[in-house]
Amino acid sequence: MSKKESLPFVIGLGVIIALALLPMFGAGYYVNLFTIIFYWIGLAGCWNLMCGYTGYIDFGSAAYTGVGAYVAGVLMVKTGVPLVAAVAAAGFGAALLALVVGLPTLRLRGAYFAIATFALAEALMQVTEQWTSLTGGGIGITVPQRLDDTTYYWTYLLLAGVLVGLTKWIEQHKLGYGLKAIRENEEAAARTGVNTLEVKLKTYVLTSFFIGLLGALESTRLGYFTPGDVFDVRITVKMIIMSLLGGMGTVLGPVIGASFLQWLEDVLGAALLDYYLVIIGFIIVMVIMFLPRGIAGSFRRKGKHEPA
């Protein structure tokens, strides 16, 4: 690794170490804020890895936060499974569902894929609302086990770091080249030997695993959830907006987009409770208009002396 290549790694490692030490200084407000930011970096990173690199638009990612929450919640409530085992099972449950769903839906393209994934999340929300004997229906689930706040902070930081590192690694290897080839021209990629369905399915299952983990962890952190909380389409929309703001198809796009948007929501939500959503919407539109490749994407283009 050259000096030029190692500098971003050293800077990134330094930032992660500094963030890891933050809870030791007792800054409760910032610990809570960064916990939420890390959670959204993880979710946006998953959406970006699957959709930012392939050009597909998935409106159903909330299906996997919901599945993760309910697998973990039901296991803990009905069988007394320890939290860590329940969260791990939630990740694998989400991955298994993604495998079953992905085989037919990833053959679709464009609006058809977007509609199919949106319908999945809505269908699962209806199932959990009606299956009262297992899920509690619209009453929801009160989670009997919880970690302490610092553990959630460190866990979300770890998962966010893993997803950023994983995205960087995939981008530079065969799977990443396949994803980018699909984004440029899927038919041409298939003609040159890329197994497009396999590439998409591997990525879809992998990202769904992490979304399931994050959904399960967040449900235990909050302590109580209903179908409308965990299958909410607004979860997916927020993941998309964060990826767009930061830069779709870039390693740091979700980090920048999630940090910027969550910080903005926190500041404006406290200061301008009645107007902050309007202001946030205006800022999002301006960024998309003037930085169509997102913040990270635009800076990367300029760094390469290419037109933005």
C-alpha positions in Angstrom: 0.0 0.0 0.0 1.5 3.3 -1.1 1.7 6.4 1.2 -1.1 8.1 -0.8 -3.3 5.0 -0.5 -2.6 4.5 3.2 -3.5 8.0 4.2 -7.3 7.6 4.0 -7.1 4.3 5.9 -5.1 6.0 8.7 -7.5 8.9 8.9 -10.5 6.6 8.9 -8.9 4.4 11.6 -8.2 7.4 13.7 -11.8 8.7 13.4 -13.2 5.2 14.4 -10.9 5.1 17.4 -12.0 8.6 18.5 -15.7 7.7 18.1 -15.2 4.4 20.0 -13.8 6.4 22.9 -16.6 8.9 23.0 -18.8 7.1 25.5 -16.0 7.1 28.1 -16.3 10.9 28.3 -19.9 10.7 29.4 -21.4 12.8 26.6 -24.9 11.3 26.8 -26.4 13.5 24.1 -23.7 12.8 21.6 -23.7 9.1 22.4 -27.4 8.9 21.6 -27.0 11.1 18.5 -24.1 9.0 17.1 -25.9 5.8 18.0 -28.7 6.8 15.7 -26.3 8.0 13.0 -24.4 4.7 13.0 -27.7 2.8 12.7 -28.7 4.8 9.6 -25.2 4.6 8.1 -25.6 0.8 8.3 -29.0 0.8 6.7 -28.1 3.3 4.0 -24.9 1.4 3.3 -26.9 -1.8 2.7 -29.3 0.0 0.3 -26.4 1.6 -1.5 -24.4 -1.6 -1.9 -27.3 -3.3 -3.5 -29.0 -0.4 -5.4 -26.3 2.3 -5.7 -24.0 -0.1 -7.5 -26.5 -1.8 -9.7 -28.9 1.0 -10.5 -31.9 -0.9 -9.2 -34.3 0.9 -7.0 -35.6 -1.2 -4.0 -38.6 0.3 -2.2 -39.0 -2.7 0.1 -35.9 -2.7 2.3 -38.2 -2.1 5.3 -39.4 -5.7 4.8 -36.1 -6.8 6.2 -36.0 -4.4 9.2 -39.4 -5.7 10.0 -38.5 -9.4 9.6 -35.4 -8.9 11.7 -37.4 -7.1 14.5 -40.2 -9.8 14.5 -37.8 -12.8 14.3 -35.9 -11.5 17.3 -38.9 -10.3 19.2 -40.9 -13.5 18.8 -38.0 -15.7 19.7 -37.3 -13.8 22.9 -41.0 -13.5 23.9 -42.1 -17.0 23.0 -39.0 -19.1 23.7 -36.8 -17.0 25.9 -33.9 -17.1 23.5 -31.0 -14.8 24.6 -30.9 -11.5 22.8 -27.6 -12.1 21.0 -28.8 -15.4 19.6 -32.2 -13.9 18.6 -30.5 -11.0 16.8 -28.2 -13.5 14.9 -31.3 -15.6 14.0 -33.0 -12.4 12.7 -30.1 -11.7 10.4 -30.2 -15.2 9.0 -34.0 -15.1 8.8 -33.9 -11.9 6.7 -31.2 -13.5 4.5 -33.3 -16.6 3.9 -36.3 -14.5 3.0 -34.2 -12.4 0.6 -33.0 -15.6 -1.1 -36.5 -16.9 -1.6 -37.8 -13.5 -2.7 -34.8 -12.5 -4.8 -34.8 -15.5 -7.1 -38.0 -14.4 -8.9 -37.9 -10.6 -8.2 -34.3 -10.0 -9.3 -35.3 -11.1 -12.8 -37.4 -8.0 -12.9 -36.1 -4.6 -13.8 -36.9 -1.0 -13.4 -40.4 -0.1 -12.0 -41.4 -3.7 -11.9 -38.7 -4.5 -9.4 -39.4 -1.4 -7.3 -43.2 -2.3 -7.2 -42.5 -5.9 -6.3 -40.2 -5.0 -3.4 -42.6 -2.4 -2.1 -45.5 -4.9 -2.2 -43.4 -7.4 -0.2 -43.0 -4.9 2.7 -46.7 -4.0 2.6 -47.7 -7.7 2.5 -45.5 -8.6 5.4 -46.9 -5.8 7.5 -50.4 -7.1 6.9 -49.3 -10.6 7.8 -47.9 -9.5 11.1 -50.9 -7.4 11.9 -53.3 -10.3 11.3 -51.2 -13.2 12.9 -52.1 -12.1 16.4 -51.3 -15.5 18.1 -47.6 -15.2 17.0 -46.9 -11.5 16.5 -49.4 -9.8 18.8 -51.0 -8.1 15.8 -51.5 -4.4 15.9 -50.8 -4.3 19.7 -47.1 -5.0 18.9 -44.3 -6.6 20.9 -42.7 -5.5 24.1 -39.1 -6.8 24.0 -38.1 -8.5 27.3 -34.3 -8.1 26.9 -32.1 -5.0 26.2 -28.5 -4.1 26.1 -27.1 -1.0 27.7 -26.9 2.2 25.7 -23.1 2.1 25.3 -23.2 -1.4 23.9 -25.7 -0.3 21.3 -23.4 2.6 20.4 -20.4 0.3 20.0 -22.3 -2.4 18.1 -23.8 0.1 15.6 -20.3 1.7 15.2 -18.9 -1.8 14.5 -21.6 -2.7 12.0 -21.3 0.7 10.2 -17.5 0.2 10.0 -17.9 -3.3 8.7 -20.3 -2.3 6.0 -18.1 0.6 4.8 -15.1 -1.7 4.7 -17.1 -4.5 3.0 -18.3 -2.0 0.4 -14.8 -0.9 -0.3 -13.6 -4.5 -0.6 -16.4 -5.5 -2.9 -16.0 -2.4 -5.1 -12.4 -3.5 -5.8 -13.2 -7.2 -6.5 -15.1 -9.4 -8.9 -18.5 -8.9 -7.3 -18.1 -5.1 -7.4 -17.1 -5.1 -11.0 -20.2 -7.3 -11.8 -22.5 -4.9 -9.9 -21.1 -1.8 -11.8 -21.3 -3.7 -15.1 -25.0 -4.3 -14.4 -25.5 -0.6 -13.6 -23.9 0.4 -16.9 -25.7 -2.1 -19.1 -27.1 -5.3 -17.8 -27.6 -7.0 -21.1 -24.0 -6.2 -22.2 -22.7 -7.5 -18.9 -24.6 -10.8 -19.4 -23.2 -11.1 -22.9 -19.6 -10.7 -21.6 -20.0 -13.5 -19.2 -21.3 -11.9 -16.0 -23.9 -14.1 -14.3 -26.1 -11.1 -13.5 -28.7 -13.0 -11.5 -26.0 -14.6 -9.3 -24.3 -11.2 -8.7 -27.5 -9.5 -7.8 -28.7 -12.4 -5.6 -25.5 -12.6 -3.6 -25.6 -8.9 -2.9 -29.3 -8.8 -2.1 -29.0 -11.7 0.4 -25.8 -10.2 2.0 -27.3 -6.8 2.5 -30.6 -8.2 3.7 -28.7 -10.1 6.4 -27.3 -6.9 7.8 -30.6 -5.0 7.5 -32.2 -7.8 9.5 -29.5 -7.5 12.2 -30.0 -3.8 12.4 -33.7 -4.1 12.5 -33.5 -6.6 15.3 -31.0 -4.6 17.3 -33.0 -1.4 16.9 -36.3 -3.1 18.1 -34.5 -4.2 21.2 -33.0 -0.8 21.8 -36.4 0.9 21.6 -38.1 -1.9 23.6 -41.4 -1.9 21.9 -42.6 -1.9 18.3 -45.7 -2.5 16.1 -45.9 -3.7 12.5 -46.3 -0.1 11.4 -43.1 0.9 13.1 -40.8 -1.7 11.6 -42.3 -2.2 8.1 -42.8 1.6 7.6 -42.0 2.6 4.0 -40.5 5.8 5.4 -37.6 3.6 6.6 -36.8 2.7 3.0 -37.3 6.3 1.8 -34.9 7.6 4.3 -32.3 5.0 3.3 -32.7 6.1 -0.4 -32.5 9.8 0.5 -29.3 9.3 2.5 -27.7 7.4 -0.3 -28.7 10.1 -2.8 -27.4 12.9 -0.7 -24.1 11.2 0.0 -23.6 9.7 -3.4 -25.0 6.5 -4.8 -22.5 3.9 -5.8 -19.7 5.4 -3.6 -18.1 3.9 -0.5 -18.5 7.0 1.7 -21.9 8.2 0.3 -24.0 6.5 3.0 -21.7 7.8 5.7 -21.9 11.4 4.5 -25.6 11.3 3.6 -26.7 9.6 6.9 -24.5 11.8 9.1 -25.7 15.0 7.3 -29.4 14.2 7.3 -29.6 12.8 10.8 -27.7 15.7 12.3 -29.9 18.1 10.3 -33.0 16.4 11.6 -31.8 16.6 15.2 -30.8 20.2 15.1 -33.8 21.5 13.1 -36.2 19.2 14.9 -35.3 20.8 18.2 -35.1 24.4 17.0 -37.9 24.5 14.4 -40.4 21.8 15.3 -43.2 23.1 13.0 -41.0 23.8 10.0 -38.0 21.5 10.0 -39.4 19.0 7.6 -40.1 21.7 5.0 -36.5 23.0 5.4 -35.0 19.5 5.2 -37.0 18.9 2.1 -35.8 22.1 0.5 -32.2 21.3 1.4 -32.5 17.8 -0.1 -33.9 19.2 -3.4 -31.1 21.7 -3.6 -28.4 19.1 -3.1 -29.9 16.8 -5.7 -30.3 19.7 -8.1 -26.8 21.1 -7.8 -25.0 17.9 -6.8 -26.8 15.2 -8.8 -24.2 12.6 -8.0 -24.4 13.3 -4.3 -21.8 15.0 -2.1 -19.2 12.2 -2.2 -19.9 11.4 -5.9 -19.4 15.0 -6.9 -16.2 15.5 -5.0 -14.8 12.2 -6.5 -15.6 13.4 -10.0 -13.9 16.8 -9.3 -10.9 14.9 -7.9 -10.6 13.1 -11.2 -11.0 16.3 -13.2 -14.2 15.1 -14.7 -17.3 17.3 -15.3 -19.7 17.1 -12.3 
